[in-house]
mmCIF file of C-alpha atoms in Angstrom:
data_model
loop_
_atom_site.group_PDB
_atom_site.id
_atom_site.type_symbol
_atom_site.label_atom_id
_atom_site.label_comp_id
_atom_site.label_asym_id
_atom_site.label_seq_id
_atom_site.Cartn_x
_atom_site.Cartn_y
_atom_site.Cartn_z
ATOM 1 C CA UNK A 1 9.453 20.028 -51.245
ATOM 2 C CA UNK A 2 9.175 23.273 -53.197
ATOM 3 C CA UNK A 3 6.664 25.854 -51.960
ATOM 4 C CA UNK A 4 5.031 28.284 -54.375
ATOM 5 C CA UNK A 5 3.142 30.425 -51.880
ATOM 6 C CA UNK A 6 4.462 33.689 -53.255
ATOM 7 C CA UNK A 7 4.391 37.057 -51.507
ATOM 8 C CA UNK A 8 1.497 38.171 -53.723
ATOM 9 C CA UNK A 9 -0.497 35.037 -52.870
ATOM 10 C CA UNK A 10 0.099 35.481 -49.141
ATOM 11 C CA UNK A 11 -0.900 39.143 -49.274
ATOM 12 C CA UNK A 12 -4.116 38.239 -51.109
ATOM 13 C CA UNK A 13 -4.950 35.646 -48.462
ATOM 14 C CA UNK A 14 -4.214 38.025 -45.608
ATOM 15 C CA UNK A 15 -6.493 40.627 -47.192
ATOM 16 C CA UNK A 16 -9.437 38.251 -46.963
ATOM 17 C CA UNK A 17 -10.587 38.406 -43.345
ATOM 18 C CA UNK A 18 -13.144 36.225 -41.610
ATOM 19 C CA UNK A 19 -15.727 39.005 -41.888
ATOM 20 C CA UNK A 20 -15.761 38.986 -45.711
ATOM 21 C CA UNK A 21 -14.793 35.366 -46.435
ATOM 22 C CA UNK A 22 -17.090 32.474 -47.224
ATOM 23 C CA UNK A 23 -14.413 30.148 -45.801
ATOM 24 C CA UNK A 24 -11.666 31.265 -43.435
ATOM 25 C CA UNK A 25 -9.212 28.549 -42.355
ATOM 26 C CA UNK A 26 -6.188 29.082 -40.147
ATOM 27 C CA UNK A 27 -3.631 26.606 -38.829
ATOM 28 C CA UNK A 28 -5.770 23.567 -39.586
ATOM 29 C CA UNK A 29 -4.312 20.297 -38.300
ATOM 30 C CA UNK A 30 -5.826 16.819 -38.320
ATOM 31 C CA UNK A 31 -3.808 14.242 -36.423
ATOM 32 C CA UNK A 32 -5.060 10.682 -35.989
ATOM 33 C CA UNK A 33 -4.464 8.427 -32.982
ATOM 34 C CA UNK A 34 -1.649 6.579 -34.733
ATOM 35 C CA UNK A 35 0.224 9.881 -35.115
ATOM 36 C CA UNK A 36 -0.558 10.363 -38.804
ATOM 37 C CA UNK A 37 -1.019 14.032 -39.732
ATOM 38 C CA UNK A 38 -3.481 14.192 -42.601
ATOM 39 C CA UNK A 39 -3.455 18.008 -42.571
ATOM 40 C CA UNK A 40 -0.608 20.131 -41.283
ATOM 41 C CA UNK A 41 -1.150 23.839 -40.700
ATOM 42 C CA UNK A 42 -3.430 24.669 -43.623
ATOM 43 C CA UNK A 43 -4.395 28.333 -44.164
ATOM 44 C CA UNK A 44 -6.986 29.154 -46.821
ATOM 45 C CA UNK A 45 -9.614 31.768 -47.616
ATOM 46 C CA UNK A 46 -12.436 31.550 -50.119
ATOM 47 C CA UNK A 47 -14.577 34.518 -51.138
ATOM 48 C CA UNK A 48 -18.200 34.578 -52.354
ATOM 49 C CA UNK A 49 -18.323 34.180 -56.128
ATOM 50 C CA UNK A 50 -14.958 32.381 -56.212
ATOM 51 C CA UNK A 51 -14.034 28.787 -57.068
ATOM 52 C CA UNK A 52 -10.959 27.035 -55.699
ATOM 53 C CA UNK A 53 -9.907 23.592 -56.929
ATOM 54 C CA UNK A 54 -7.793 21.371 -54.698
ATOM 55 C CA UNK A 55 -5.295 19.032 -56.349
ATOM 56 C CA UNK A 56 -3.016 16.504 -54.732
ATOM 57 C CA UNK A 57 -1.746 12.918 -54.904
ATOM 58 C CA UNK A 58 -3.846 10.165 -53.383
ATOM 59 C CA UNK A 59 -3.443 10.258 -49.617
ATOM 60 C CA UNK A 60 -2.288 13.877 -49.634
ATOM 61 C CA UNK A 61 -5.102 15.010 -47.337
ATOM 62 C CA UNK A 62 -7.610 16.545 -49.788
ATOM 63 C CA UNK A 63 -10.666 14.636 -48.628
ATOM 64 C CA UNK A 64 -9.692 15.022 -44.969
ATOM 65 C CA UNK A 65 -9.511 18.774 -45.494
ATOM 66 C CA UNK A 66 -12.948 18.930 -47.144
ATOM 67 C CA UNK A 67 -14.501 16.692 -44.476
ATOM 68 C CA UNK A 68 -13.297 19.127 -41.833
ATOM 69 C CA UNK A 69 -14.854 22.031 -43.742
ATOM 70 C CA UNK A 70 -18.193 20.194 -43.856
ATOM 71 C CA UNK A 71 -17.914 19.492 -40.072
ATOM 72 C CA UNK A 72 -17.834 15.713 -40.624
ATOM 73 C CA UNK A 73 -14.362 15.570 -39.035
ATOM 74 C CA UNK A 74 -13.313 17.642 -36.050
ATOM 75 C CA UNK A 75 -9.865 19.275 -36.416
ATOM 76 C CA UNK A 76 -7.134 18.446 -33.943
ATOM 77 C CA UNK A 77 -6.282 22.138 -33.866
ATOM 78 C CA UNK A 78 -6.815 25.294 -35.880
ATOM 79 C CA UNK A 79 -9.926 27.198 -36.841
ATOM 80 C CA UNK A 80 -12.617 27.108 -39.532
ATOM 81 C CA UNK A 81 -15.145 29.866 -40.091
ATOM 82 C CA UNK A 82 -18.001 29.622 -42.591
ATOM 83 C CA UNK A 83 -19.396 33.090 -43.309
ATOM 84 C CA UNK A 84 -18.168 34.143 -39.878
ATOM 85 C CA UNK A 85 -19.641 31.097 -38.097
ATOM 86 C CA UNK A 86 -17.216 29.019 -36.028
ATOM 87 C CA UNK A 87 -17.644 25.643 -37.714
ATOM 88 C CA UNK A 88 -15.935 23.782 -34.852
ATOM 89 C CA UNK A 89 -18.065 25.334 -32.104
ATOM 90 C CA UNK A 90 -21.331 25.511 -34.085
ATOM 91 C CA UNK A 91 -21.161 22.759 -36.744
ATOM 92 C CA UNK A 92 -24.909 22.519 -37.424
ATOM 93 C CA UNK A 93 -25.225 26.243 -37.968
ATOM 94 C CA UNK A 94 -22.227 26.245 -40.318
ATOM 95 C CA UNK A 95 -23.484 23.223 -42.232
ATOM 96 C CA UNK A 96 -26.764 24.971 -43.022
ATOM 97 C CA UNK A 97 -24.769 27.324 -45.253
ATOM 98 C CA UNK A 98 -23.436 24.477 -47.408
ATOM 99 C CA UNK A 99 -24.348 22.221 -50.278
ATOM 100 C CA UNK A 100 -22.163 19.116 -50.132
ATOM 101 C CA UNK A 101 -21.256 16.378 -52.612
ATOM 102 C CA UNK A 102 -19.179 13.686 -50.868
ATOM 103 C CA UNK A 103 -17.209 11.030 -52.735
ATOM 104 C CA UNK A 104 -19.778 8.461 -51.681
ATOM 105 C CA UNK A 105 -23.156 8.611 -49.949
ATOM 106 C CA UNK A 106 -26.175 6.381 -49.448
ATOM 107 C CA UNK A 107 -29.426 7.211 -51.198
ATOM 108 C CA UNK A 108 -33.047 6.068 -50.959
ATOM 109 C CA UNK A 109 -32.953 3.300 -53.557
ATOM 110 C CA UNK A 110 -36.742 2.878 -53.836
ATOM 111 C CA UNK A 111 -37.471 6.544 -54.614
ATOM 112 C CA UNK A 112 -37.483 7.907 -58.139
ATOM 113 C CA UNK A 113 -35.003 10.600 -59.084
ATOM 114 C CA UNK A 114 -37.713 13.269 -58.921
ATOM 115 C CA UNK A 115 -38.991 12.018 -55.561
ATOM 116 C CA UNK A 116 -35.444 11.986 -54.228
ATOM 117 C CA UNK A 117 -34.837 15.623 -55.171
ATOM 118 C CA UNK A 118 -38.227 16.777 -53.879
ATOM 119 C CA UNK A 119 -37.691 15.009 -50.542
ATOM 120 C CA UNK A 120 -34.291 16.603 -49.992
ATOM 121 C CA UNK A 121 -35.595 20.004 -51.071
ATOM 122 C CA UNK A 122 -38.289 19.729 -48.413
ATOM 123 C CA UNK A 123 -35.658 18.658 -45.847
ATOM 124 C CA UNK A 124 -33.879 21.910 -46.748
ATOM 125 C CA UNK A 125 -37.109 23.677 -45.750
ATOM 126 C CA UNK A 126 -38.177 24.726 -49.223
ATOM 127 C CA UNK A 127 -41.912 25.074 -49.820
ATOM 128 C CA UNK A 128 -43.674 22.340 -51.745
ATOM 129 C CA UNK A 129 -44.015 24.582 -54.805
ATOM 130 C CA UNK A 130 -40.379 25.700 -54.648
ATOM 131 C CA UNK A 131 -39.212 22.119 -54.098
ATOM 132 C CA UNK A 132 -40.922 21.043 -57.297
ATOM 133 C CA UNK A 133 -39.617 24.046 -59.225
ATOM 134 C CA UNK A 134 -36.004 23.524 -58.176
ATOM 135 C CA UNK A 135 -36.258 19.769 -58.725
ATOM 136 C CA UNK A 136 -37.311 20.339 -62.327
ATOM 137 C CA UNK A 137 -34.531 22.887 -62.777
ATOM 138 C CA UNK A 138 -31.831 20.554 -61.429
ATOM 139 C CA UNK A 139 -33.087 17.551 -63.411
ATOM 140 C CA UNK A 140 -32.972 19.552 -66.643
ATOM 141 C CA UNK A 141 -29.590 21.172 -65.982
ATOM 142 C CA UNK A 142 -27.939 17.817 -65.221
ATOM 143 C CA UNK A 143 -29.504 15.998 -68.198
ATOM 144 C CA UNK A 144 -31.554 13.675 -65.987
ATOM 145 C CA UNK A 145 -34.906 14.213 -67.709
ATOM 146 C CA UNK A 146 -35.134 10.663 -69.091
ATOM 147 C CA UNK A 147 -34.197 9.254 -65.662
ATOM 148 C CA UNK A 148 -36.606 11.418 -63.632
ATOM 149 C CA UNK A 149 -39.160 8.615 -63.144
ATOM 150 C CA UNK A 150 -36.606 5.851 -62.600
ATOM 151 C CA UNK A 151 -35.893 4.480 -59.165
ATOM 152 C CA UNK A 152 -32.505 5.537 -57.865
ATOM 153 C CA UNK A 153 -31.556 1.905 -57.268
ATOM 154 C CA UNK A 154 -31.780 1.232 -61.025
ATOM 155 C CA UNK A 155 -29.442 4.039 -62.081
ATOM 156 C CA UNK A 156 -25.918 3.620 -63.428
ATOM 157 C CA UNK A 157 -22.937 4.851 -61.439
ATOM 158 C CA UNK A 158 -22.670 8.036 -63.506
ATOM 159 C CA UNK A 159 -26.392 8.786 -63.177
ATOM 160 C CA UNK A 160 -26.265 8.296 -59.400
ATOM 161 C CA UNK A 161 -23.289 10.643 -59.283
ATOM 162 C CA UNK A 162 -25.291 13.356 -61.041
ATOM 163 C CA UNK A 163 -28.110 12.915 -58.533
ATOM 164 C CA UNK A 164 -25.652 13.400 -55.648
ATOM 165 C CA UNK A 165 -24.314 16.539 -57.327
ATOM 166 C CA UNK A 166 -27.821 17.895 -57.866
ATOM 167 C CA UNK A 167 -28.712 17.466 -54.193
ATOM 168 C CA UNK A 168 -25.921 19.878 -53.248
ATOM 169 C CA UNK A 169 -27.416 22.656 -55.380
ATOM 170 C CA UNK A 170 -30.970 22.501 -53.997
ATOM 171 C CA UNK A 171 -31.834 25.624 -52.053
ATOM 172 C CA UNK A 172 -29.014 27.611 -53.689
ATOM 173 C CA UNK A 173 -26.587 27.353 -50.733
ATOM 174 C CA UNK A 174 -23.967 30.126 -50.566
ATOM 175 C CA UNK A 175 -21.129 27.585 -50.173
ATOM 176 C CA UNK A 176 -20.643 24.413 -52.222
ATOM 177 C CA UNK A 177 -18.129 21.778 -51.078
ATOM 178 C CA UNK A 178 -17.690 19.183 -53.830
ATOM 179 C CA UNK A 179 -15.363 16.209 -53.348
ATOM 180 C CA UNK A 180 -14.337 14.959 -56.810
ATOM 181 C CA UNK A 181 -17.795 15.774 -58.207
ATOM 182 C CA UNK A 182 -17.270 14.564 -61.786
ATOM 183 C CA UNK A 183 -15.366 11.337 -61.163
ATOM 184 C CA UNK A 184 -17.030 8.555 -63.152
ATOM 185 C CA UNK A 185 -18.946 10.842 -65.505
ATOM 186 C CA UNK A 186 -18.854 10.667 -69.283
ATOM 187 C CA UNK A 187 -17.652 13.799 -71.115
ATOM 188 C CA UNK A 188 -21.166 15.103 -71.886
ATOM 189 C CA UNK A 189 -22.267 14.733 -68.263
ATOM 190 C CA UNK A 190 -19.085 16.392 -67.048
ATOM 191 C CA UNK A 191 -19.764 19.407 -69.281
ATOM 192 C CA UNK A 192 -23.305 19.641 -67.891
ATOM 193 C CA UNK A 193 -21.965 19.614 -64.321
ATOM 194 C CA UNK A 194 -19.393 22.279 -65.205
ATOM 195 C CA UNK A 195 -22.232 24.452 -66.512
ATOM 196 C CA UNK A 196 -24.197 24.083 -63.269
ATOM 197 C CA UNK A 197 -21.112 24.936 -61.207
ATOM 198 C CA UNK A 198 -20.293 27.991 -63.322
ATOM 199 C CA UNK A 199 -23.841 29.324 -62.977
ATOM 200 C CA UNK A 200 -23.669 28.928 -59.201
ATOM 201 C CA UNK A 201 -20.411 30.905 -59.075
ATOM 202 C CA UNK A 202 -21.844 33.592 -61.360
ATOM 203 C CA UNK A 203 -24.802 33.858 -58.973
ATOM 204 C CA UNK A 204 -22.391 34.512 -56.092
ATOM 205 C CA UNK A 205 -21.831 31.103 -54.535
ATOM 206 C CA UNK A 206 -18.415 30.163 -53.186
ATOM 207 C CA UNK A 207 -17.204 26.773 -54.421
ATOM 208 C CA UNK A 208 -14.375 24.572 -53.219
ATOM 209 C CA UNK A 209 -13.845 21.248 -54.949
ATOM 210 C CA UNK A 210 -11.272 18.526 -55.199
ATOM 211 C CA UNK A 211 -10.648 16.989 -58.599
ATOM 212 C CA UNK A 212 -8.683 14.304 -60.396
ATOM 213 C CA UNK A 213 -8.889 16.141 -63.711
ATOM 214 C CA UNK A 214 -6.307 18.730 -64.752
ATOM 215 C CA UNK A 215 -8.615 20.176 -67.427
ATOM 216 C CA UNK A 216 -11.370 20.614 -64.846
ATOM 217 C CA UNK A 217 -9.095 22.619 -62.550
ATOM 218 C CA UNK A 218 -7.764 24.713 -65.439
ATOM 219 C CA UNK A 219 -11.180 25.551 -66.913
ATOM 220 C CA UNK A 220 -13.237 26.110 -63.771
ATOM 221 C CA UNK A 221 -10.943 27.627 -61.173
ATOM 222 C CA UNK A 222 -10.263 31.162 -60.053
ATOM 223 C CA UNK A 223 -7.509 29.705 -57.894
ATOM 224 C CA UNK A 224 -5.919 26.273 -57.627
ATOM 225 C CA UNK A 225 -4.476 24.817 -54.438
ATOM 226 C CA UNK A 226 -2.046 21.907 -54.309
ATOM 227 C CA UNK A 227 -1.935 19.751 -51.184
ATOM 228 C CA UNK A 228 0.993 17.400 -50.643
ATOM 229 C CA UNK A 229 1.749 15.419 -47.493
ATOM 230 C CA UNK A 230 -0.933 17.314 -45.623
ATOM 231 C CA UNK A 231 0.351 20.799 -46.456
ATOM 232 C CA UNK A 232 -1.040 23.381 -48.841
ATOM 233 C CA UNK A 233 2.150 23.963 -50.811
ATOM 234 C CA UNK A 234 0.736 26.257 -53.509
ATOM 235 C CA UNK A 235 -2.372 28.332 -54.078
ATOM 236 C CA UNK A 236 -2.977 30.872 -56.805
ATOM 237 C CA UNK A 237 -4.479 31.491 -60.209
ATOM 238 C CA UNK A 238 -3.324 29.340 -63.097
ATOM 239 C CA UNK A 239 -1.211 32.206 -64.435
ATOM 240 C CA UNK A 240 0.387 32.759 -61.028
ATOM 241 C CA UNK A 241 1.293 29.097 -60.727
ATOM 242 C CA UNK A 242 2.669 28.938 -64.265
ATOM 243 C CA UNK A 243 4.629 32.143 -63.644
ATOM 244 C CA UNK A 244 6.451 30.506 -60.755
ATOM 245 C CA UNK A 245 8.106 27.987 -63.071
ATOM 246 C CA UNK A 246 11.618 29.018 -64.072
ATOM 247 C CA UNK A 247 11.269 27.368 -67.480
ATOM 248 C CA UNK A 248 7.675 27.595 -68.607
ATOM 249 C CA UNK A 249 8.091 27.005 -72.367
ATOM 250 C CA UNK A 250 8.433 23.483 -73.739
ATOM 251 C CA UNK A 251 10.148 22.844 -77.083
ATOM 252 C CA UNK A 252 9.331 19.490 -78.694
ATOM 253 C CA UNK A 253 11.397 18.457 -81.709
ATOM 254 C CA UNK A 254 12.955 15.623 -83.653
ATOM 255 C CA UNK A 255 16.679 15.366 -84.212
ATOM 256 C CA UNK A 256 17.399 16.504 -87.832
ATOM 257 C CA UNK A 257 19.829 13.569 -88.135
ATOM 258 C CA UNK A 258 17.157 11.112 -86.958
ATOM 259 C CA UNK A 259 13.832 12.402 -88.340
ATOM 260 C CA UNK A 260 12.015 9.166 -87.458
ATOM 261 C CA UNK A 261 13.362 8.957 -83.940
ATOM 262 C CA UNK A 262 11.567 9.781 -80.726
ATOM 263 C CA UNK A 263 10.367 13.297 -79.954
ATOM 264 C CA UNK A 264 12.775 15.196 -77.700
ATOM 265 C CA UNK A 265 11.898 17.956 -75.223
ATOM 266 C CA UNK A 266 13.716 20.952 -73.759
ATOM 267 C CA UNK A 267 12.394 23.652 -71.460
ATOM 268 C CA UNK A 268 13.156 27.390 -71.682
ATOM 269 C CA UNK A 269 12.524 30.478 -69.597
ATOM 270 C CA UNK A 270 11.040 32.432 -72.521
ATOM 271 C CA UNK A 271 9.586 31.990 -75.977
ATOM 272 C CA UNK A 272 12.535 33.936 -77.415
ATOM 273 C CA UNK A 273 15.031 31.523 -75.842
ATOM 274 C CA UNK A 274 13.216 28.610 -77.479
ATOM 275 C CA UNK A 275 13.264 30.370 -80.860
ATOM 276 C CA UNK A 276 16.988 31.038 -80.593
ATOM 277 C CA UNK A 277 17.601 27.353 -79.920
ATOM 278 C CA UNK A 278 15.519 26.412 -82.957
ATOM 279 C CA UNK A 279 17.541 28.744 -85.182
ATOM 280 C CA UNK A 280 20.832 27.525 -83.752
ATOM 281 C CA UNK A 281 19.980 23.832 -84.231
ATOM 282 C CA UNK A 282 18.131 24.473 -87.502
ATOM 283 C CA UNK A 283 15.179 22.304 -86.495
ATOM 284 C CA UNK A 284 12.668 21.741 -89.295
ATOM 285 C CA UNK A 285 10.061 19.848 -87.273
ATOM 286 C CA UNK A 286 9.198 21.269 -83.869
ATOM 287 C CA UNK A 287 6.522 22.811 -81.673
ATOM 288 C CA UNK A 288 6.585 25.290 -78.797
ATOM 289 C CA UNK A 289 4.017 25.145 -76.035
ATOM 290 C CA UNK A 290 3.508 26.923 -72.746
ATOM 291 C CA UNK A 291 3.842 24.808 -69.650
ATOM 292 C CA UNK A 292 0.623 23.361 -68.251
ATOM 293 C CA UNK A 293 -0.826 22.879 -64.810
ATOM 294 C CA UNK A 294 0.390 19.294 -65.039
ATOM 295 C CA UNK A 295 3.957 20.618 -65.343
ATOM 296 C CA UNK A 296 3.423 22.752 -62.233
ATOM 297 C CA UNK A 297 1.974 19.774 -60.393
ATOM 298 C CA UNK A 298 4.970 17.600 -61.287
ATOM 299 C CA UNK A 299 7.409 20.329 -60.230
ATOM 300 C CA UNK A 300 5.676 20.676 -56.867
ATOM 301 C CA UNK A 301 4.972 17.074 -55.969
ATOM 302 C CA UNK A 302 7.483 15.089 -58.018
ATOM 303 C CA UNK A 303 4.580 12.956 -59.251
ATOM 304 C CA UNK A 304 2.711 12.806 -62.531
ATOM 305 C CA UNK A 305 -0.949 13.668 -62.204
ATOM 306 C CA UNK A 306 -2.952 10.424 -62.292
ATOM 307 C CA UNK A 307 -6.432 11.018 -63.643
ATOM 308 C CA UNK A 308 -9.032 8.412 -62.713
ATOM 309 C CA UNK A 309 -10.664 6.220 -65.309
ATOM 310 C CA UNK A 310 -14.098 7.296 -66.419
ATOM 311 C CA UNK A 311 -16.962 4.925 -65.634
ATOM 312 C CA UNK A 312 -20.318 6.167 -66.925
#
């Protein structure tokens, strides 16, 4: 398995100490009773005002990693600090710093959307006035205005997902841990969620999320981490990850002798190399594109990125 943790990436991580990090993880291991290691020696730092997306094949250990951050799972070994708080020794104190969207969670089916938000805002110790203000703000930002008076039990899967996402943002927590937040959302709802996440980051929140959408990771992230077989095998900005590919330019073309045949592909180290090949072969129909995060993902994991079907 190739590892793209470059010297620059390691130096950046080492420069982020527990005293100035929102999340500081070292040597994190989760081993189950049957011997399965869901996480194997993960090191990661996340700063305030930064968003990291976690990508990985199903079963790679993404959700296990996030559940350890949120204190739902206790690590077998290693350390987790949340704004300097030892999350293993003081899980309740660490959890108070977080807004969390799990993959699945039960809700109060008989409450309306507005009642649901106001109840959870009060549980987060917001005043009655502030609870109502933030509830209105979240409902509007997530396009839930027409559903505000509906009972949660009558909502569609996508609407319920937006309610779960909104709960994480109540109280403006300094750390957001979002496990596949936009899975099942239609494109318009996904854009609304992206807007809410971006505003939180702009306001200084640290965000770590897992995702099944390449575009989501590319458009939202300051850094992208790839987990495979329980290990964090790459972490860096999109440009850093793309720069690690030896051949990051893709030439697509049709054979001049078979203009109606299938499209062929070749990869080159530079744009100039691709142009020289075009001139040499005298291609008349072609395109040159920079490699994508999906190409990086395939290089690292040997698997094509499987995006989940959308169910609104």
